[in-house]
Amino acid sequence: ATIELSIVGIFFAILIAVPLGVVAAQNPGGKLDSIVRSSSIIIYALPIFLVAIVLRLLFSIAIPIFPTTGRLEIANQIELTRSSANSGFFILDSILLGRMDLFASALSHAFLPGLTIGLVIGAIFLRILRSNIAYTMSTEPVMFAKTLGITRFGILRTHVAKLIAPQVLTSLGYSLAALVSGFVYVEVSFEWRGLGMILTGSVLSRDFELLQGIVVFSVLLVVFVNTLVDITILTIDRRFRSVRVA
C-alpha cells in the first residue's frame, strides 16, 4: 500500500514540477518565475499533515469530489483480495482483472493522499529543476545550439534534458527518502492502511519488535531508492562511467 502511494505521489510530483519548472526557467526573475518560486517555498514550508488536512477539507466539504478515507470500499477491497490478481496494488489488480469500475474507485481513493505527497515532493523537485534548467540554458553548448537555429523545444529535449538528468534524479531520490516519515502523517490523515498506519499502531500498542522492524525496513528502503537512482544515472549518463575512485 505504501509503495503504491509512493508511485502515485511521484507521478503527481513529476506532473506538477516538470511543466512549471520548464516554463519558469524560460524567464528567470520574471513574474511567472516569482509566482512559481514563491508558491513552492510556501508549500514546502507547510507541514505535510497540514497539507493533508487542507485537501481533505477542500475535497470533502467545499467540493466533495474524491473520497478521503481508505484505499477502496470494503466490498471492493474484499473482492480484489480474493481475486487471482492479488498483488496488493489495488490500481494494478483492477487493471489486470479488467475492472474499470474498480480502477476508477482505486484511483479516486489514491488521488488525495498521492496529491499531498506530490505537492510536497514537487515543491522541492520544482525548485531544483527550475534552477538547473535556468543555469543550463546559459551554458556555451546551449548558446551555440541557439545560434544554429535549433528550436527551444529541441534544445530542451536534446541538450538540457541530458545535462540536468543526473541532478534531477538525485534530488528526486533524496526528496523521496526525506519524506519517509511524512508517509506516516499522510496515511493516518487519509486512513490509508500502509506502513505508516502499521507504525502508528505499533507505537500505540507498544509493540517494539514490530516498530524496530518497520524502522529497519524504512532504512533499507531509503538505501534501495538511492542505489536505484545511482544505477539509473550511470545508465543514462556516460560521463559518470569513466569516474574511478582513487
mmCIF file of C-alpha atoms in Angstrom:
data_model
loop_
_atom_site.group_PDB
_atom_site.id
_atom_site.type_symbol
_atom_site.label_atom_id
_atom_site.label_comp_id
_atom_site.label_asym_id
_atom_site.label_seq_id
_atom_site.Cartn_x
_atom_site.Cartn_y
_atom_site.Cartn_z
ATOM 1 C CA ALA A 1 0.000 0.000 0.000
ATOM 2 C CA THR A 2 2.808 2.412 0.854
ATOM 3 C CA ILE A 3 4.684 1.605 -2.354
ATOM 4 C CA GLU A 4 1.525 2.189 -4.389
ATOM 5 C CA LEU A 5 1.034 5.532 -2.647
ATOM 6 C CA SER A 6 4.673 6.442 -3.317
ATOM 7 C CA ILE A 7 4.284 5.750 -7.040
ATOM 8 C CA VAL A 8 1.151 7.904 -7.223
ATOM 9 C CA GLY A 9 2.914 10.670 -5.263
ATOM 10 C CA ILE A 10 5.945 10.627 -7.572
ATOM 11 C CA PHE A 11 3.622 10.754 -10.588
ATOM 12 C CA PHE A 12 1.917 13.876 -9.216
ATOM 13 C CA ALA A 13 5.296 15.434 -8.330
ATOM 14 C CA ILE A 14 6.574 14.998 -11.885
ATOM 15 C CA LEU A 15 3.269 16.151 -13.353
ATOM 16 C CA ILE A 16 3.404 19.352 -11.286
ATOM 17 C CA ALA A 17 7.121 20.136 -11.246
ATOM 18 C CA VAL A 18 8.229 19.462 -14.820
ATOM 19 C CA PRO A 19 5.848 21.804 -16.716
ATOM 20 C CA LEU A 20 6.090 24.578 -14.108
ATOM 21 C CA GLY A 21 9.871 24.238 -13.805
ATOM 22 C CA VAL A 22 10.394 24.382 -17.574
ATOM 23 C CA VAL A 23 8.086 27.389 -18.008
ATOM 24 C CA ALA A 24 9.532 29.308 -15.038
ATOM 25 C CA ALA A 25 13.121 28.745 -16.201
ATOM 26 C CA GLN A 26 12.452 30.362 -19.581
ATOM 27 C CA ASN A 27 12.308 33.812 -17.998
ATOM 28 C CA PRO A 28 14.310 33.842 -14.722
ATOM 29 C CA GLY A 29 13.270 36.687 -12.466
ATOM 30 C CA GLY A 30 10.016 37.264 -14.335
ATOM 31 C CA LYS A 31 6.553 37.489 -12.854
ATOM 32 C CA LEU A 32 5.656 33.857 -13.541
ATOM 33 C CA ASP A 33 9.001 32.691 -12.203
ATOM 34 C CA SER A 34 8.472 34.656 -8.999
ATOM 35 C CA ILE A 35 4.974 33.222 -8.520
ATOM 36 C CA VAL A 36 6.174 29.651 -9.084
ATOM 37 C CA ARG A 37 9.143 30.003 -6.729
ATOM 38 C CA SER A 38 7.077 31.674 -4.006
ATOM 39 C CA SER A 39 4.371 29.014 -4.225
ATOM 40 C CA SER A 40 6.926 26.198 -3.997
ATOM 41 C CA ILE A 41 8.528 27.786 -0.929
ATOM 42 C CA ILE A 42 5.157 28.151 0.813
ATOM 43 C CA ILE A 43 4.120 24.549 0.078
ATOM 44 C CA TYR A 44 7.485 23.168 1.159
ATOM 45 C CA ALA A 45 7.360 25.193 4.393
ATOM 46 C CA LEU A 46 3.959 23.788 5.351
ATOM 47 C CA PRO A 47 3.885 20.593 7.455
ATOM 48 C CA ILE A 48 2.744 17.670 5.337
ATOM 49 C CA PHE A 49 -0.112 16.845 7.723
ATOM 50 C CA LEU A 50 -1.422 20.406 7.302
ATOM 51 C CA VAL A 51 -1.430 19.978 3.510
ATOM 52 C CA ALA A 52 -3.366 16.731 4.004
ATOM 53 C CA ILE A 53 -5.917 18.438 6.274
ATOM 54 C CA VAL A 54 -6.444 21.306 3.831
ATOM 55 C CA LEU A 55 -7.007 18.909 0.927
ATOM 56 C CA ARG A 56 -9.424 16.845 2.997
ATOM 57 C CA LEU A 57 -11.436 19.915 3.948
ATOM 58 C CA LEU A 58 -11.404 21.200 0.377
ATOM 59 C CA PHE A 59 -12.463 17.974 -1.315
ATOM 60 C CA SER A 60 -14.766 16.573 1.377
ATOM 61 C CA ILE A 61 -16.663 19.703 2.430
ATOM 62 C CA ALA A 62 -16.220 22.517 -0.084
ATOM 63 C CA ILE A 63 -16.002 20.335 -3.207
ATOM 64 C CA PRO A 64 -16.994 16.743 -2.337
ATOM 65 C CA ILE A 65 -15.443 15.011 -5.340
ATOM 66 C CA PHE A 66 -12.925 12.465 -4.055
ATOM 67 C CA PRO A 67 -13.157 10.002 -1.154
ATOM 68 C CA THR A 68 -10.974 10.966 1.761
ATOM 69 C CA THR A 69 -10.530 7.682 3.645
ATOM 70 C CA GLY A 70 -9.316 4.194 2.827
ATOM 71 C CA ARG A 71 -7.980 2.574 -0.326
ATOM 72 C CA LEU A 72 -11.286 1.139 -1.576
ATOM 73 C CA GLU A 73 -14.794 0.424 -0.419
ATOM 74 C CA ILE A 74 -14.853 -2.603 1.893
ATOM 75 C CA ALA A 75 -16.788 -4.822 -0.542
ATOM 76 C CA ASN A 76 -14.494 -3.968 -3.465
ATOM 77 C CA GLN A 77 -11.422 -4.453 -1.296
ATOM 78 C CA ILE A 78 -12.558 -7.941 -0.292
ATOM 79 C CA GLU A 79 -13.260 -8.753 -3.947
ATOM 80 C CA LEU A 80 -9.770 -7.740 -5.031
ATOM 81 C CA THR A 81 -8.154 -9.548 -2.118
ATOM 82 C CA ARG A 82 -9.895 -12.803 -3.041
ATOM 83 C CA SER A 83 -9.224 -12.458 -6.774
ATOM 84 C CA SER A 84 -6.452 -14.187 -8.740
ATOM 85 C CA ALA A 85 -4.639 -10.871 -9.255
ATOM 86 C CA ASN A 86 -3.883 -10.204 -5.599
ATOM 87 C CA SER A 87 -0.603 -8.275 -5.724
ATOM 88 C CA GLY A 88 -1.585 -5.764 -3.051
ATOM 89 C CA PHE A 89 -1.550 -2.931 -5.603
ATOM 90 C CA PHE A 90 -5.257 -2.222 -5.995
ATOM 91 C CA ILE A 91 -4.811 0.001 -9.056
ATOM 92 C CA LEU A 92 -2.749 -2.645 -10.842
ATOM 93 C CA ASP A 93 -5.013 -5.504 -9.757
ATOM 94 C CA SER A 94 -8.111 -3.757 -11.102
ATOM 95 C CA ILE A 95 -6.403 -3.289 -14.472
ATOM 96 C CA LEU A 96 -5.324 -6.946 -14.625
ATOM 97 C CA LEU A 97 -8.896 -8.023 -13.878
ATOM 98 C CA GLY A 98 -10.268 -5.659 -16.493
ATOM 99 C CA ARG A 99 -12.498 -3.983 -13.910
ATOM 100 C CA MET A 100 -12.550 -0.331 -14.897
ATOM 101 C CA ASP A 101 -15.062 0.449 -12.156
ATOM 102 C CA LEU A 102 -12.626 -0.808 -9.509
ATOM 103 C CA PHE A 103 -9.782 1.002 -11.270
ATOM 104 C CA ALA A 104 -11.665 4.308 -11.142
ATOM 105 C CA SER A 105 -12.520 3.754 -7.482
ATOM 106 C CA ALA A 106 -8.939 2.843 -6.514
ATOM 107 C CA LEU A 107 -7.607 5.828 -8.443
ATOM 108 C CA SER A 108 -10.059 8.232 -6.808
ATOM 109 C CA HIS A 109 -9.126 6.938 -3.332
ATOM 110 C CA ALA A 110 -5.414 7.384 -4.099
ATOM 111 C CA PHE A 111 -5.867 10.862 -5.551
ATOM 112 C CA LEU A 112 -5.829 12.989 -2.389
ATOM 113 C CA PRO A 113 -3.039 11.189 -0.469
ATOM 114 C CA GLY A 114 -0.999 10.968 -3.673
ATOM 115 C CA LEU A 115 -1.568 14.658 -4.368
ATOM 116 C CA THR A 116 -0.464 15.527 -0.824
ATOM 117 C CA ILE A 117 2.849 13.735 -1.280
ATOM 118 C CA GLY A 118 3.166 15.025 -4.834
ATOM 119 C CA LEU A 119 2.776 18.638 -3.755
ATOM 120 C CA VAL A 120 5.481 18.410 -1.090
ATOM 121 C CA ILE A 121 7.948 16.432 -3.211
ATOM 122 C CA GLY A 122 7.043 18.528 -6.252
ATOM 123 C CA ALA A 123 7.860 21.745 -4.388
ATOM 124 C CA ILE A 124 11.424 20.534 -3.785
ATOM 125 C CA PHE A 125 11.700 18.987 -7.228
ATOM 126 C CA LEU A 126 10.390 22.162 -8.900
ATOM 127 C CA ARG A 127 12.986 24.469 -7.366
ATOM 128 C CA ILE A 128 15.883 22.165 -8.246
ATOM 129 C CA LEU A 129 14.564 21.579 -11.763
ATOM 130 C CA ARG A 130 13.995 25.281 -12.394
ATOM 131 C CA SER A 131 17.488 26.233 -11.141
ATOM 132 C CA ASN A 132 19.196 23.561 -13.247
ATOM 133 C CA ILE A 133 17.296 24.452 -16.415
ATOM 134 C CA ALA A 134 17.940 28.195 -15.970
ATOM 135 C CA TYR A 135 21.667 27.562 -15.445
ATOM 136 C CA THR A 136 21.952 25.085 -18.323
ATOM 137 C CA MET A 137 20.185 27.427 -20.746
ATOM 138 C CA SER A 138 23.011 29.942 -20.239
ATOM 139 C CA THR A 139 25.884 27.490 -20.872
ATOM 140 C CA GLU A 140 28.002 27.599 -24.020
ATOM 141 C CA PRO A 141 26.686 24.387 -25.665
ATOM 142 C CA VAL A 142 23.115 25.626 -25.389
ATOM 143 C CA MET A 143 24.009 29.126 -26.600
ATOM 144 C CA PHE A 144 25.778 27.570 -29.585
ATOM 145 C CA ALA A 145 22.717 25.443 -30.324
ATOM 146 C CA LYS A 146 20.607 28.606 -30.347
ATOM 147 C CA THR A 147 22.883 30.181 -32.948
ATOM 148 C CA LEU A 148 22.339 27.130 -35.178
ATOM 149 C CA GLY A 149 18.624 27.877 -35.221
ATOM 150 C CA ILE A 150 17.523 24.903 -33.141
ATOM 151 C CA THR A 151 14.098 25.442 -31.631
ATOM 152 C CA ARG A 152 13.679 25.925 -27.889
ATOM 153 C CA PHE A 153 11.864 22.600 -27.588
ATOM 154 C CA GLY A 154 14.680 20.876 -29.477
ATOM 155 C CA ILE A 155 17.266 22.408 -27.155
ATOM 156 C CA LEU A 156 15.322 21.323 -24.092
ATOM 157 C CA ARG A 157 14.894 17.796 -25.410
ATOM 158 C CA THR A 158 18.378 17.113 -26.798
ATOM 159 C CA HIS A 159 20.697 19.272 -24.682
ATOM 160 C CA VAL A 160 19.129 20.464 -21.449
ATOM 161 C CA ALA A 161 17.407 17.180 -20.550
ATOM 162 C CA LYS A 162 20.647 15.196 -20.808
ATOM 163 C CA LEU A 163 22.646 17.714 -18.775
ATOM 164 C CA ILE A 164 20.193 18.082 -15.896
ATOM 165 C CA ALA A 165 19.001 14.453 -15.687
ATOM 166 C CA PRO A 166 21.591 13.322 -13.061
ATOM 167 C CA GLN A 167 20.910 16.263 -10.730
ATOM 168 C CA VAL A 168 17.149 15.923 -11.107
ATOM 169 C CA LEU A 169 17.150 12.166 -10.429
ATOM 170 C CA THR A 170 19.410 12.629 -7.421
ATOM 171 C CA SER A 171 17.177 15.330 -5.953
ATOM 172 C CA LEU A 172 14.075 13.220 -6.577
ATOM 173 C CA GLY A 173 15.637 10.266 -4.758
ATOM 174 C CA TYR A 174 16.700 12.390 -1.808
ATOM 175 C CA SER A 175 13.280 14.043 -1.650
ATOM 176 C CA LEU A 176 11.515 10.692 -1.505
ATOM 177 C CA ALA A 177 13.937 9.436 1.145
ATOM 178 C CA ALA A 178 13.397 12.580 3.213
ATOM 179 C CA LEU A 179 9.624 12.078 3.109
ATOM 180 C CA VAL A 180 9.642 8.564 4.541
ATOM 181 C CA SER A 181 8.492 9.996 7.865
ATOM 182 C CA GLY A 182 5.870 12.055 6.061
ATOM 183 C CA PHE A 183 4.085 8.929 4.863
ATOM 184 C CA VAL A 184 3.041 8.281 8.467
ATOM 185 C CA TYR A 185 1.135 11.580 8.624
ATOM 186 C CA VAL A 186 -0.412 11.107 5.182
ATOM 187 C CA GLU A 187 -1.561 7.554 5.793
ATOM 188 C CA VAL A 188 -3.027 8.400 9.191
ATOM 189 C CA SER A 189 -4.754 11.511 7.796
ATOM 190 C CA PHE A 190 -6.409 9.573 4.958
ATOM 191 C CA GLU A 191 -6.703 6.255 6.827
ATOM 192 C CA TRP A 192 -4.571 4.644 4.137
ATOM 193 C CA ARG A 193 -3.690 1.220 5.526
ATOM 194 C CA GLY A 194 0.007 1.041 4.757
ATOM 195 C CA LEU A 195 3.313 1.107 6.544
ATOM 196 C CA GLY A 196 2.515 4.391 8.294
ATOM 197 C CA MET A 197 -0.693 3.027 9.811
ATOM 198 C CA ILE A 198 1.129 -0.107 10.974
ATOM 199 C CA LEU A 199 3.853 2.056 12.520
ATOM 200 C CA THR A 200 1.278 4.149 14.367
ATOM 201 C CA GLY A 201 -0.456 1.037 15.644
ATOM 202 C CA SER A 202 2.825 -0.456 16.867
ATOM 203 C CA VAL A 203 3.605 2.732 18.812
ATOM 204 C CA LEU A 204 0.165 2.873 20.421
ATOM 205 C CA SER A 205 0.250 -0.818 21.345
ATOM 206 C CA ARG A 206 3.921 -0.645 22.425
ATOM 207 C CA ASP A 207 4.882 -3.413 20.029
ATOM 208 C CA PHE A 208 8.572 -2.548 19.958
ATOM 209 C CA GLU A 209 9.610 -5.583 17.867
ATOM 210 C CA LEU A 210 7.275 -4.520 15.061
ATOM 211 C CA LEU A 211 8.395 -0.915 15.472
ATOM 212 C CA GLN A 212 12.059 -1.885 15.104
ATOM 213 C CA GLY A 213 11.246 -3.967 12.035
ATOM 214 C CA ILE A 214 9.475 -1.047 10.361
ATOM 215 C CA VAL A 215 12.365 1.317 11.136
ATOM 216 C CA VAL A 216 14.894 -1.154 9.668
ATOM 217 C CA PHE A 217 12.697 -1.647 6.605
ATOM 218 C CA SER A 218 12.449 2.136 6.130
ATOM 219 C CA VAL A 219 16.238 2.448 6.265
ATOM 220 C CA LEU A 220 16.629 -0.344 3.702
ATOM 221 C CA LEU A 221 14.017 1.338 1.506
ATOM 222 C CA VAL A 222 15.977 4.606 1.545
ATOM 223 C CA VAL A 223 19.197 2.763 0.676
ATOM 224 C CA PHE A 224 17.441 0.890 -2.142
ATOM 225 C CA VAL A 225 15.941 4.066 -3.634
ATOM 226 C CA ASN A 226 19.274 5.905 -3.627
ATOM 227 C CA THR A 227 21.093 2.884 -5.072
ATOM 228 C CA LEU A 228 18.479 2.646 -7.820
ATOM 229 C CA VAL A 229 18.952 6.350 -8.568
ATOM 230 C CA ASP A 230 22.739 5.903 -8.819
ATOM 231 C CA ILE A 231 22.372 2.926 -11.174
ATOM 232 C CA THR A 232 19.923 4.880 -13.334
ATOM 233 C CA ILE A 233 22.324 7.830 -13.551
ATOM 234 C CA LEU A 234 25.163 5.531 -14.614
ATOM 235 C CA THR A 235 22.906 4.067 -17.287
ATOM 236 C CA ILE A 236 21.733 7.323 -18.857
ATOM 237 C CA ASP A 237 24.876 9.445 -18.454
ATOM 238 C CA ARG A 238 28.147 8.055 -19.810
ATOM 239 C CA ARG A 239 30.236 10.751 -18.148
ATOM 240 C CA PHE A 240 29.895 9.018 -14.766
ATOM 241 C CA ARG A 241 31.044 5.646 -16.103
ATOM 242 C CA SER A 242 34.611 6.859 -16.514
ATOM 243 C CA VAL A 243 34.840 8.059 -12.914
ATOM 244 C CA ARG A 244 37.131 5.880 -10.799
ATOM 245 C CA VAL A 245 37.570 6.012 -7.065
ATOM 246 C CA ALA A 246 41.243 6.578 -6.120
#
